[in-house]
């Protein structure tokens, strides 16, 4: 309880700072190690969501950070709570998402004895988090929380881990609050922009690739105007399809899993690549085969908010340290050449994209996931949010779903299984009026499926479209390719997912044929409950363009070997 002598407990000071910095939602699994902070939420306006596993709590917080650009917050207990949360912390790292994780810590007087669940969080999270620290003195909470918000958001965003000793949270202090943080915008210099303009003027076949974080709806709109004025083809990198309207005439497609070969050829044949926000890491670069390292074969203009990323892998012809938000607004000042040498190319690139994504490929079995994605893209409102974790099922999202608006796709570039469901819960928490659909694999869903209880508890009517092939399909695919016919460790015996949903108090329906899906979806919407639509997918239907037997036969015939496609 707050004292009337002007003092507050560490827990109260902490929760007050969160409110000042604009936090509205916090995700947690409680622990006795941070009871005093939990108590401070009792009288706070911040909505607290209590989860069933720290993997879900941390992924929900990450999804908030990823989509809002402001740190998502979670609270977990010491030891196992913290290590369980590491999945979300790792996603925030790879996806460049701002996030702050508070971890209860043993009392200060018993530190270093390996007390109950004691860990050294600076050491444990030192290489995953952007910053890991511990607060020793309640009077320094405003300073250190302010630093945490700035650190999580500035430059290349990322996760911050803060350990808070149990007794520190109870101690009283008299200390003024910090003022609200403002992330520092990173503007490109005038010289950068005029050099870019010159490079565009002399280019014959340029293309823009977009990814990373620090985007906004306004930045995406500015980029689209720039692309129109320059007739520039624009492709999105792995799991960043939502950064460019898929039906915009300059959209060239998605560069992640199983990309259009014509798009790959276009990128390889470009003389100038304008990479905005992304790192062109393993997935988008097709296992680092697209650009020569360190000197790309084409001119690379790399725009990134983190100075440390510029020249890290690829030596850019022009390195611009800028956030996509600022850079895209600076693009408004560039003038296209009088004669655009590549005129017509964006139309061809877009036609290639439309042809590639238009129609579902035929699949073995009675449920065609591609046709379901096509149905969803035609029938969901444009503001609907799609989430996913990792598995081959996601290849159909990347190929057939057409994202139209910023932050309508929430998926981990880190390839973390289990992400889609908690991300869906986070999105429904932020946007109760928008449709939120999680596309999940059978393996993927059950990594965080315990939090279906959270969906029911908080009345979050997300719809899970669960593609059940009875396999850790991605791994089976690689297994058949590398060790054909030697199946081990990739078969799954699954529960009855409809009964699962019902047991939790949600809604479940089975779709055994593609044609069952629209009615099952409409029924799920009508129930207003968290729902699972269980799709029985033929295990042979391993990818939009391949069957398991086909992959095995090819490998047995000696055509195997790593192709670098469809990784986690
Ligand atoms: C947390 C985590 N563990 C393991 C992996 C490795 N992995 C990548 S995909 C995959 C199988 C996914 O299975 P499922 O969700 O059923 O999708 P499918 O590939 O069958 O469509 C595994 C085990 C991973 N990416 N993330
Ligand atoms: Mg599966």
Coordinates of C-alpha atoms and ligand atoms in Angstrom, one line a residue:
X1 CA 0.0 0.0 0.0
X2 CA 1.2 3.5 -0.8
X3 CA 2.3 5.4 2.3
X4 CA 1.1 9.0 3.0
X5 CA 4.6 10.1 3.8
X6 CA 5.4 10.3 0.1
X7 CA 7.3 7.0 0.0
X8 CA 6.5 4.2 -2.3
X9 CA 7.6 0.6 -2.3
X10 CA 9.9 -0.5 -5.1
X11 CA 7.0 -2.4 -6.6
X12 CA 4.9 0.7 -6.7
X13 CA 7.6 2.9 -8.1
X14 CA 8.2 0.3 -10.8
X15 CA 4.5 0.0 -11.8
X16 CA 4.2 3.8 -11.8
X17 CA 7.1 4.0 -14.2
X18 CA 5.4 1.6 -16.6
X19 CA 2.3 3.6 -16.6
X20 CA 4.3 6.8 -17.2
X21 CA 6.0 5.2 -20.2
X22 CA 2.6 4.4 -21.7
X23 CA 2.3 0.7 -20.9
X24 CA -1.3 -0.6 -21.1
X25 CA -0.9 -4.4 -21.1
X26 CA 1.4 -6.6 -19.1
X27 CA 1.7 -10.4 -19.4
X28 CA 2.8 -12.6 -16.6
X29 CA 3.1 -15.8 -14.7
X30 CA 3.2 -14.9 -11.1
X31 CA 5.9 -15.8 -8.6
X32 CA 6.5 -15.2 -4.9
X33 CA 9.7 -13.4 -6.0
X34 CA 7.8 -10.3 -7.2
X35 CA 4.6 -10.2 -5.1
X36 CA 5.2 -6.6 -4.2
X37 CA 5.2 -5.6 -7.9
X38 CA 2.1 -7.8 -8.6
X39 CA 0.4 -6.0 -5.7
X40 CA 1.1 -2.6 -7.3
X41 CA -0.9 -3.7 -10.4
X42 CA -3.9 -4.1 -8.1
X43 CA -4.6 -0.4 -8.1
X44 CA -3.1 0.4 -11.5
X45 CA -4.9 1.0 -14.8
X46 CA -2.5 -1.4 -16.6
X47 CA -4.3 -4.6 -17.7
X48 CA -2.6 -7.7 -16.4
X49 CA -3.0 -11.0 -18.3
X50 CA -2.0 -14.0 -16.3
X51 CA -0.7 -16.8 -18.5
X52 CA -0.2 -20.6 -18.1
X53 CA 3.4 -20.7 -19.2
X54 CA 6.2 -18.1 -19.4
X55 CA 6.8 -19.0 -23.1
X56 CA 3.4 -17.7 -23.9
X57 CA 3.7 -14.6 -21.6
X58 CA 7.0 -13.7 -23.2
X59 CA 5.8 -14.3 -26.7
X60 CA 2.7 -12.2 -26.1
X61 CA 4.9 -9.3 -24.9
X62 CA 7.1 -9.7 -27.9
X63 CA 4.2 -9.6 -30.2
X64 CA 3.1 -6.3 -28.6
X65 CA 6.6 -4.9 -29.1
X66 CA 6.8 -6.2 -32.7
X67 CA 3.5 -4.6 -33.8
X68 CA 3.4 -1.3 -31.8
X69 CA 7.1 -0.4 -31.7
X70 CA 6.8 0.2 -28.0
X71 CA 8.2 -2.3 -25.6
X72 CA 6.0 -5.3 -24.7
X73 CA 6.2 -6.1 -21.0
X74 CA 6.2 -9.4 -19.2
X75 CA 6.8 -10.4 -15.6
X76 CA 8.2 -13.8 -14.7
X77 CA 9.5 -15.4 -11.6
X78 CA 13.2 -16.3 -11.0
X79 CA 15.0 -19.4 -12.2
X80 CA 12.5 -21.6 -14.2
X81 CA 10.2 -18.7 -14.8
X82 CA 13.0 -16.8 -16.4
X83 CA 14.4 -19.7 -18.5
X84 CA 10.9 -20.5 -19.7
X85 CA 10.6 -16.9 -20.9
X86 CA 13.8 -17.2 -22.9
X87 CA 11.9 -18.3 -26.0
X88 CA 10.2 -14.9 -26.3
X89 CA 13.4 -13.1 -25.4
X90 CA 15.2 -14.8 -28.3
X91 CA 12.4 -13.9 -30.7
X92 CA 12.6 -10.3 -29.7
X93 CA 16.3 -10.4 -30.4
X94 CA 16.1 -12.0 -33.8
X95 CA 13.1 -10.0 -34.8
X96 CA 14.5 -6.7 -33.5
X97 CA 11.4 -6.1 -31.3
X98 CA 11.4 -3.9 -28.2
X99 CA 10.6 -5.8 -25.1
X100 CA 11.2 -5.6 -21.3
X101 CA 11.2 -8.7 -19.2
X102 CA 11.1 -8.3 -15.4
X103 CA 12.3 -11.3 -13.4
X104 CA 11.9 -11.7 -9.7
X105 CA 15.2 -12.3 -7.9
X106 CA 16.1 -13.7 -4.6
X107 CA 16.5 -11.2 -1.7
X108 CA 19.7 -9.1 -1.8
X109 CA 20.9 -10.6 1.5
X110 CA 21.0 -14.1 0.2
X111 CA 22.5 -13.5 -3.3
X112 CA 25.5 -15.5 -4.5
X113 CA 24.6 -18.5 -2.3
X114 CA 22.6 -20.2 -5.1
X115 CA 19.5 -19.6 -3.1
X116 CA 16.2 -21.1 -4.2
X117 CA 15.9 -20.6 -8.0
X118 CA 18.7 -18.0 -8.0
X119 CA 20.4 -17.2 -11.3
X120 CA 22.8 -14.5 -12.5
X121 CA 20.6 -12.9 -15.1
X122 CA 23.3 -10.7 -16.5
X123 CA 25.2 -13.9 -17.3
X124 CA 22.2 -16.0 -18.4
X125 CA 20.7 -13.4 -20.7
X126 CA 23.9 -11.5 -21.5
X127 CA 24.1 -12.8 -25.1
X128 CA 20.4 -12.9 -25.9
X129 CA 19.2 -9.6 -24.5
X130 CA 20.3 -6.2 -25.6
X131 CA 20.8 -5.4 -22.0
X132 CA 20.5 -7.5 -18.8
X133 CA 20.7 -5.9 -15.4
X134 CA 19.5 -6.0 -11.8
X135 CA 18.1 -3.2 -9.8
X136 CA 19.6 -3.0 -6.3
X137 CA 18.1 0.2 -5.0
X138 CA 14.4 1.2 -5.2
X139 CA 15.5 4.9 -5.5
X140 CA 17.2 4.0 -8.9
X141 CA 14.1 2.4 -10.4
X142 CA 12.9 5.5 -12.4
X143 CA 16.4 5.9 -13.9
X144 CA 16.9 2.3 -14.8
X145 CA 13.4 1.7 -16.2
X146 CA 13.7 4.9 -18.3
X147 CA 17.0 3.5 -19.6
X148 CA 15.3 0.2 -20.3
X149 CA 12.7 1.8 -22.5
X150 CA 15.3 3.8 -24.4
X151 CA 17.6 0.8 -24.8
X152 CA 14.8 -1.5 -26.0
X153 CA 13.7 1.0 -28.7
X154 CA 16.8 2.9 -29.8
X155 CA 19.0 1.8 -32.7
X156 CA 18.1 -1.8 -33.5
X157 CA 15.3 -2.6 -31.0
X158 CA 15.6 -5.6 -28.8
X159 CA 14.9 -7.2 -25.5
X160 CA 15.9 -6.0 -22.1
X161 CA 15.9 -8.2 -19.0
X162 CA 15.7 -6.6 -15.5
X163 CA 16.0 -8.7 -12.4
X164 CA 14.3 -7.2 -9.4
X165 CA 15.2 -8.7 -5.9
X166 CA 12.2 -9.6 -3.8
X167 CA 13.3 -7.4 -0.8
X168 CA 14.1 -4.4 -3.1
X169 CA 10.5 -4.4 -4.3
X170 CA 9.3 -4.1 -0.7
X171 CA 11.7 -1.4 0.4
X172 CA 10.3 2.1 0.5
X173 CA 12.0 5.1 -1.1
X174 CA 11.2 8.7 -1.8
X175 CA 12.0 9.4 -5.4
X176 CA 10.5 11.5 -8.3
X177 CA 9.2 9.7 -11.4
X178 CA 11.0 9.9 -14.7
X179 CA 9.2 11.6 -17.6
X180 CA 7.8 9.5 -20.5
X181 CA 10.5 8.2 -22.9
X182 CA 10.6 9.2 -26.5
X183 CA 12.4 6.9 -28.9
X184 CA 15.1 8.7 -30.8
X185 CA 14.3 9.0 -34.5
X186 CA 17.3 8.2 -36.8
X187 CA 17.2 10.4 -39.9
X188 CA 19.3 9.8 -43.0
X189 CA 21.6 12.7 -43.9
X190 CA 21.0 14.9 -46.9
X191 CA 24.2 13.6 -48.4
X192 CA 23.0 10.0 -48.0
X193 CA 19.8 10.9 -49.8
X194 CA 21.5 12.7 -52.7
X195 CA 23.9 9.8 -53.1
X196 CA 21.0 7.4 -53.2
X197 CA 19.3 9.6 -55.8
X198 CA 22.4 9.5 -58.0
X199 CA 22.7 5.8 -57.7
X200 CA 19.1 5.3 -58.7
X201 CA 19.5 7.6 -61.7
X202 CA 22.3 5.5 -63.1
X203 CA 20.7 2.2 -62.3
X204 CA 19.2 0.0 -65.0
X205 CA 17.5 -2.7 -62.8
X206 CA 16.9 -1.7 -59.2
X207 CA 14.8 -3.4 -56.7
X208 CA 13.9 -2.6 -53.1
X209 CA 13.7 -5.2 -50.3
X210 CA 12.1 -4.3 -47.1
X211 CA 12.1 -5.9 -43.6
X212 CA 13.2 -5.5 -40.0
X213 CA 11.5 -3.3 -37.5
X214 CA 10.8 0.4 -36.8
X215 CA 8.1 0.6 -39.4
X216 CA 4.8 2.3 -39.2
X217 CA 1.6 2.7 -41.3
X218 CA 2.8 6.1 -42.4
X219 CA 6.3 4.7 -43.4
X220 CA 4.7 2.0 -45.4
X221 CA 2.5 4.5 -47.2
X222 CA 5.5 6.8 -47.9
X223 CA 7.3 3.8 -49.4
X224 CA 4.4 3.0 -51.6
X225 CA 4.3 6.5 -52.9
X226 CA 8.0 6.4 -53.6
X227 CA 7.7 3.1 -55.4
X228 CA 4.9 4.5 -57.6
X229 CA 6.9 7.6 -58.5
X230 CA 10.0 5.5 -59.4
X231 CA 8.1 2.5 -60.8
X232 CA 10.3 0.5 -58.5
X233 CA 9.6 -3.2 -57.8
X234 CA 9.5 -3.8 -54.0
X235 CA 9.8 -7.2 -52.4
X236 CA 9.3 -8.0 -48.7
X237 CA 11.7 -10.2 -46.7
X238 CA 11.0 -13.2 -44.5
X239 CA 7.7 -12.7 -42.5
X240 CA 7.5 -9.0 -43.3
X241 CA 4.9 -9.3 -46.1
X242 CA 2.7 -6.8 -44.3
X243 CA 5.1 -3.9 -45.0
X244 CA 3.8 -3.5 -48.6
X245 CA 0.3 -3.9 -49.9
X246 CA 0.4 -7.2 -51.9
X247 CA -2.0 -5.7 -54.4
X248 CA 0.0 -2.6 -55.0
X249 CA 1.2 -2.5 -58.6
X250 CA 4.9 -2.4 -57.5
X251 CA 4.7 -5.4 -55.2
X252 CA 7.1 -8.0 -56.4
X253 CA 6.5 -10.7 -53.8
X254 CA 7.9 -12.4 -50.7
X255 CA 11.5 -13.3 -50.3
X256 CA 11.2 -15.8 -47.4
X257 CA 10.4 -19.5 -47.5
X258 CA 10.0 -21.0 -50.9
X259 CA 10.1 -17.7 -52.9
X260 CA 9.0 -17.3 -56.5
X261 CA 12.0 -18.4 -58.6
X262 CA 11.2 -15.4 -60.9
X263 CA 11.6 -13.1 -57.9
X264 CA 14.9 -14.7 -57.0
X265 CA 16.2 -14.3 -60.5
X266 CA 15.0 -10.6 -60.4
X267 CA 17.0 -10.0 -57.2
X268 CA 20.0 -11.8 -58.5
X269 CA 19.9 -9.8 -61.8
X270 CA 19.5 -6.4 -60.1
X271 CA 22.2 -3.9 -60.4
X272 CA 21.1 -2.0 -57.4
X273 CA 19.4 -3.4 -54.3
X274 CA 17.9 -1.0 -51.8
X275 CA 17.6 -2.9 -48.6
X276 CA 15.4 -1.0 -46.1
X277 CA 15.3 -2.1 -42.5
X278 CA 16.2 -5.8 -42.9
X279 CA 19.4 -7.6 -42.3
X280 CA 19.2 -10.0 -45.2
X281 CA 19.9 -12.9 -42.9
X282 CA 19.8 -16.6 -43.5
X283 CA 16.1 -17.1 -44.5
X284 CA 15.7 -14.1 -46.8
X285 CA 19.1 -14.5 -48.4
X286 CA 18.3 -18.1 -49.2
X287 CA 21.1 -19.3 -46.8
X288 CA 23.4 -16.5 -47.8
X289 CA 23.5 -17.5 -51.4
X290 CA 21.9 -14.4 -52.9
X291 CA 24.5 -11.8 -52.4
X292 CA 28.3 -12.4 -52.5
X293 CA 29.9 -11.9 -49.1
X294 CA 31.4 -9.5 -48.2
X295 CA 31.2 -7.7 -51.6
X296 CA 27.7 -8.1 -53.1
X297 CA 27.8 -8.5 -56.9
X298 CA 25.4 -5.6 -57.3
X299 CA 25.4 -2.2 -55.6
X300 CA 23.8 -2.6 -52.2
X301 CA 22.3 0.4 -50.4
X302 CA 21.7 -0.8 -46.9
X303 CA 19.4 1.3 -44.7
X304 CA 19.3 0.1 -41.1
X305 CA 18.8 1.8 -37.7
X306 CA 21.7 -0.1 -36.0
X307 CA 25.1 1.1 -36.9
X308 CA 26.5 -2.3 -36.0
X309 CA 24.5 -4.0 -38.7
X310 CA 25.9 -1.9 -41.5
X311 CA 28.8 -3.8 -43.1
X312 CA 28.3 -6.7 -40.6
X313 CA 27.8 -9.3 -43.4
X314 CA 27.5 -7.4 -46.6
X315 CA 29.7 -4.5 -47.6
X316 CA 27.3 -1.9 -48.8
X317 CA 28.1 0.6 -51.6
X318 CA 26.1 3.0 -49.6
X319 CA 25.4 2.5 -45.8
X320 CA 22.6 4.7 -44.4
X321 CA 22.0 4.6 -40.7
X322 CA 18.4 5.4 -40.4
X323 CA 15.1 4.0 -39.1
X324 CA 12.7 2.9 -41.8
X325 CA 10.1 5.5 -40.4
X326 CA 12.5 8.4 -41.0
X327 CA 14.1 7.0 -44.1
X328 CA 10.7 6.5 -45.9
X329 CA 9.6 10.0 -45.1
X330 CA 12.9 11.3 -46.5
X331 CA 12.2 9.3 -49.7
X332 CA 9.5 11.8 -50.5
X333 CA 12.3 14.3 -51.4
X334 CA 13.9 12.1 -54.0
X335 CA 13.2 12.8 -57.7
X336 CA 13.0 10.1 -60.3
X337 CA 15.1 10.4 -63.4
X338 CA 13.4 12.0 -66.5
X339 CA 13.6 8.6 -68.2
X340 CA 13.1 5.7 -65.9
X341 CA 15.4 3.1 -67.5
X342 CA 13.6 0.2 -65.8
X343 CA 10.1 1.4 -66.6
X344 CA 7.7 -1.5 -67.0
X345 CA 9.7 -3.8 -64.7
X346 CA 7.5 -3.2 -61.6
X347 CA 4.5 -4.2 -63.7
X348 CA 6.2 -7.4 -64.8
X349 CA 7.4 -8.2 -61.3
X350 CA 3.8 -7.7 -59.9
X351 CA 2.3 -9.8 -62.6
X352 CA 4.9 -12.5 -61.7
X353 CA 3.8 -12.2 -58.1
X354 CA 0.1 -12.4 -58.9
X355 CA 0.6 -15.5 -61.1
X356 CA 2.7 -17.2 -58.4
X357 CA 0.2 -16.6 -55.6
X358 CA -3.0 -16.7 -57.5
X359 CA -4.2 -20.3 -57.4
X360 CA -3.5 -23.0 -54.8
X361 CA -1.3 -25.8 -56.1
X362 CA -2.9 -29.3 -56.2
X363 CA -2.2 -31.3 -53.1
X364 CA -2.6 -34.9 -52.1
X365 CA -5.4 -35.5 -49.6
X366 CA -8.9 -34.0 -49.0
X367 CA -7.9 -30.7 -47.4
X368 CA -5.8 -28.3 -49.4
X369 CA -4.2 -25.7 -47.1
X370 CA -3.5 -23.5 -50.1
X371 CA -7.1 -23.3 -51.0
X372 CA -7.9 -22.5 -47.4
X373 CA -5.4 -19.6 -47.4
X374 CA -6.9 -18.4 -50.7
X375 CA -10.4 -18.5 -49.1
X376 CA -9.1 -16.6 -46.1
X377 CA -7.5 -13.9 -48.2
X378 CA -10.7 -13.5 -50.2
X379 CA -13.0 -13.5 -47.2
X380 CA -11.2 -11.9 -44.2
X381 CA -11.5 -8.2 -43.9
X382 CA -8.3 -6.3 -44.9
X383 CA -7.5 -5.4 -41.2
X384 CA -7.6 -9.1 -40.1
X385 CA -4.4 -10.2 -38.4
X386 CA -2.7 -13.5 -39.3
X387 CA -0.2 -15.0 -36.8
X388 CA 1.9 -18.1 -37.1
X389 CA 4.8 -20.0 -35.5
X390 CA 7.1 -22.3 -37.4
X391 CA 6.6 -25.3 -39.6
X392 CA 6.1 -26.1 -43.2
X393 CA 2.4 -25.1 -42.9
X394 CA 3.6 -21.5 -42.9
X395 CA 4.9 -21.9 -46.5
X396 CA 1.2 -21.7 -47.7
X397 CA 0.7 -18.4 -45.8
X398 CA 3.8 -16.9 -47.5
X399 CA 2.8 -18.1 -50.9
X400 CA -1.0 -17.5 -51.0
X401 CA -2.1 -15.0 -48.4
X402 CA -2.0 -11.4 -49.5
X403 CA -1.2 -8.9 -46.7
X404 CA -2.7 -5.5 -47.4
X405 CA -1.9 -3.5 -44.3
X406 CA 0.8 -2.8 -41.8
X407 CA 1.1 -5.2 -38.9
X408 CA -1.5 -7.7 -40.2
X409 CA 1.1 -10.5 -40.2
X410 CA 2.7 -11.4 -36.9
X411 CA 5.2 -14.2 -37.3
X412 CA 8.7 -14.9 -35.9
X413 CA 11.7 -14.4 -38.2
X414 CA 13.4 -16.5 -35.6
X415 CA 11.4 -19.5 -36.7
X416 CA 10.2 -20.2 -33.2
X417 CA 7.6 -22.9 -33.0
X418 CA 4.6 -22.1 -30.7
X419 CA 4.7 -18.3 -31.4
X420 CA 1.5 -18.0 -33.4
X421 CA -1.0 -18.8 -30.7
X422 CA 0.3 -16.4 -28.0
X423 CA 0.9 -13.8 -30.7
X424 CA -2.8 -14.1 -31.6
X425 CA -3.9 -13.7 -28.0
X426 CA -1.7 -10.6 -27.8
X427 CA -3.3 -9.2 -31.0
X428 CA -6.8 -9.9 -29.8
X429 CA -5.9 -8.2 -26.5
X430 CA -4.8 -5.1 -28.3
X431 CA -7.5 -5.1 -31.0
X432 CA -10.7 -6.7 -29.7
X433 CA -12.6 -5.6 -32.8
X434 CA -10.3 -7.1 -35.4
X435 CA -10.4 -10.7 -36.7
X436 CA -7.3 -12.6 -35.5
X437 CA -6.5 -15.9 -37.1
X438 CA -3.6 -18.1 -36.0
X439 CA -2.4 -20.6 -38.6
X440 CA -0.7 -23.4 -36.7
X441 CA 0.9 -26.8 -37.3
X442 CA 0.1 -29.7 -35.0
X443 CA 3.6 -29.6 -33.5
X444 CA 3.7 -25.9 -33.5
X445 CA 0.3 -25.4 -31.7
X446 CA 1.1 -27.8 -28.8
X447 CA 4.2 -25.9 -27.9
X448 CA 2.1 -23.2 -26.4
X449 CA -1.4 -24.8 -26.6
X450 CA -1.7 -24.7 -22.8
X451 CA -2.6 -21.1 -23.1
X452 CA -5.8 -21.9 -24.8
X453 CA -6.9 -21.6 -21.2
X454 CA -5.8 -18.0 -21.2
X455 CA -7.9 -17.4 -24.4
X456 CA -10.9 -18.7 -22.6
X457 CA -10.3 -17.0 -19.4
X458 CA -9.9 -13.5 -21.0
X459 CA -12.6 -14.2 -23.7
X460 CA -10.2 -13.7 -26.6
X461 CA -12.1 -15.3 -29.6
X462 CA -9.1 -16.0 -31.8
X463 CA -9.5 -18.7 -34.4
X464 CA -6.8 -21.3 -34.7
X465 CA -6.6 -23.0 -38.1
X466 CA -4.7 -26.1 -37.1
X467 CA -3.0 -27.9 -40.0
X468 CA -2.6 -31.4 -38.6
X469 CA -0.4 -33.7 -40.7
X470 CA 0.7 -35.9 -37.7
X471 CA 4.3 -34.8 -38.3
X472 CA 7.0 -32.5 -37.4
X473 CA 6.7 -32.0 -41.1
X474 CA 9.6 -29.6 -41.7
X475 CA 12.0 -32.0 -40.0
X476 CA 10.5 -35.0 -41.8
X477 CA 11.1 -33.2 -45.1
X478 CA 14.7 -32.5 -44.3
X479 CA 15.0 -36.1 -43.0
X480 CA 13.7 -37.6 -46.2
X481 CA 16.0 -35.4 -48.1
X482 CA 19.2 -36.2 -46.1
X483 CA 18.4 -39.7 -44.8
X484 CA 15.7 -41.0 -47.2
X485 CA 13.4 -43.7 -45.7
X486 CA 15.1 -43.6 -42.3
X487 CA 12.2 -42.1 -40.4
X488 CA 12.9 -41.4 -36.8
X489 CA 11.7 -38.8 -34.3
X490 CA 9.3 -36.9 -36.6
X491 CA 6.0 -38.8 -36.3
X492 CA 3.4 -37.3 -33.9
X493 CA 0.4 -39.0 -32.3
X494 CA -2.0 -36.1 -31.7
X495 CA -4.9 -35.5 -29.3
X496 CA -8.4 -34.9 -30.6
X497 CA -8.0 -31.2 -31.1
X498 CA -11.8 -30.6 -31.2
X499 CA -12.2 -32.3 -27.8
X500 CA -9.2 -30.3 -26.7
X501 CA -10.9 -27.0 -27.5
X502 CA -14.2 -28.1 -26.0
X503 CA -12.5 -29.3 -22.8
X504 CA -11.0 -25.8 -22.3
X505 CA -14.4 -24.2 -22.8
X506 CA -13.7 -23.0 -26.4
X507 CA -15.1 -24.1 -29.7
X508 CA -13.8 -26.8 -31.9
X509 CA -14.7 -28.2 -35.4
X510 CA -13.1 -30.7 -37.7
X511 CA -12.7 -30.0 -41.4
X512 CA -12.0 -33.2 -43.3
X513 CA -12.5 -31.7 -46.7
X514 CA -11.5 -28.3 -48.0
X515 CA -15.2 -27.6 -48.8
X516 CA -16.0 -28.0 -45.0
X517 CA -13.8 -25.0 -44.1
X518 CA -16.0 -21.9 -44.9
X519 CA -18.9 -23.2 -42.9
X520 CA -16.6 -24.2 -40.0
X521 CA -15.0 -20.8 -40.1
X522 CA -18.4 -19.0 -40.1
X523 CA -19.5 -21.2 -37.2
X524 CA -16.3 -20.4 -35.2
X525 CA -16.9 -16.7 -35.7
X526 CA -20.6 -17.0 -34.7
X527 CA -19.7 -18.8 -31.4
X528 CA -17.6 -15.8 -30.3
X529 CA -15.4 -18.3 -28.5
X530 CA -11.7 -19.1 -28.9
X531 CA -11.8 -21.8 -31.6
X532 CA -9.8 -24.5 -33.2
X533 CA -10.6 -25.6 -36.7
X534 CA -8.8 -28.9 -37.0
X535 CA -7.7 -29.6 -40.6
X536 CA -6.7 -33.1 -41.4
X537 CA -3.8 -32.6 -43.8
X538 CA -2.3 -35.5 -45.8
X539 CA 1.3 -36.0 -44.6
X540 CA 2.3 -36.3 -48.2
X541 CA 1.3 -32.6 -48.7
X542 CA 4.6 -31.4 -47.3
X543 CA 5.0 -28.2 -49.3
X544 CA 3.1 -26.2 -51.9
X545 CA 5.2 -27.8 -54.6
X546 CA 6.5 -31.1 -53.2
X547 CA 5.3 -34.4 -51.7
X548 CA 7.1 -36.4 -49.1
X549 CA 7.4 -39.4 -51.4
X550 CA 8.7 -37.2 -54.2
X551 CA 11.4 -35.8 -51.9
X552 CA 12.4 -39.3 -50.7
X553 CA 12.4 -40.7 -54.2
X554 CA 14.6 -37.9 -55.5
X555 CA 17.0 -38.4 -52.6
X556 CA 17.1 -42.2 -53.2
X557 CA 17.8 -41.5 -56.8
X558 CA 20.8 -39.5 -55.8
X559 CA 19.3 -36.1 -56.3
X560 CA 19.3 -35.3 -52.6
X561 CA 21.4 -32.8 -50.7
X562 CA 20.6 -29.7 -48.9
X563 CA 18.6 -27.3 -50.9
X564 CA 18.3 -24.7 -48.2
X565 CA 14.6 -24.4 -48.4
X566 CA 11.9 -24.6 -45.7
X567 CA 13.9 -24.3 -42.6
X568 CA 12.1 -23.9 -39.2
Ligands
LIG1 C1 11.0 -24.1 -30.6 C2 11.4 -24.8 -31.8 N1 11.8 -26.1 -31.7 C3 12.1 -26.9 -32.8 C4 12.1 -26.3 -34.0 C5 12.6 -27.1 -35.2 N2 11.4 -27.3 -36.1 C6 11.2 -26.4 -37.1 S1 9.8 -26.8 -37.9 C7 9.5 -28.1 -36.9 C8 8.2 -29.0 -37.1 C9 7.0 -28.2 -37.1 O1 5.9 -29.1 -37.1 P1 4.4 -28.6 -37.3 O2 4.1 -27.5 -36.5 O3 3.6 -29.8 -37.1 O4 4.4 -28.1 -38.8 P2 4.6 -28.9 -40.1 O5 6.0 -28.7 -40.5 O6 4.3 -30.3 -39.9 O7 3.7 -28.2 -41.1 C10 10.5 -28.3 -35.9 C11 10.5 -29.3 -34.9 C12 11.8 -24.9 -34.1 N3 11.8 -24.2 -35.2 N4 11.4 -24.2 -33.0
LIG2 MG1 2.8 -31.0 -38.5

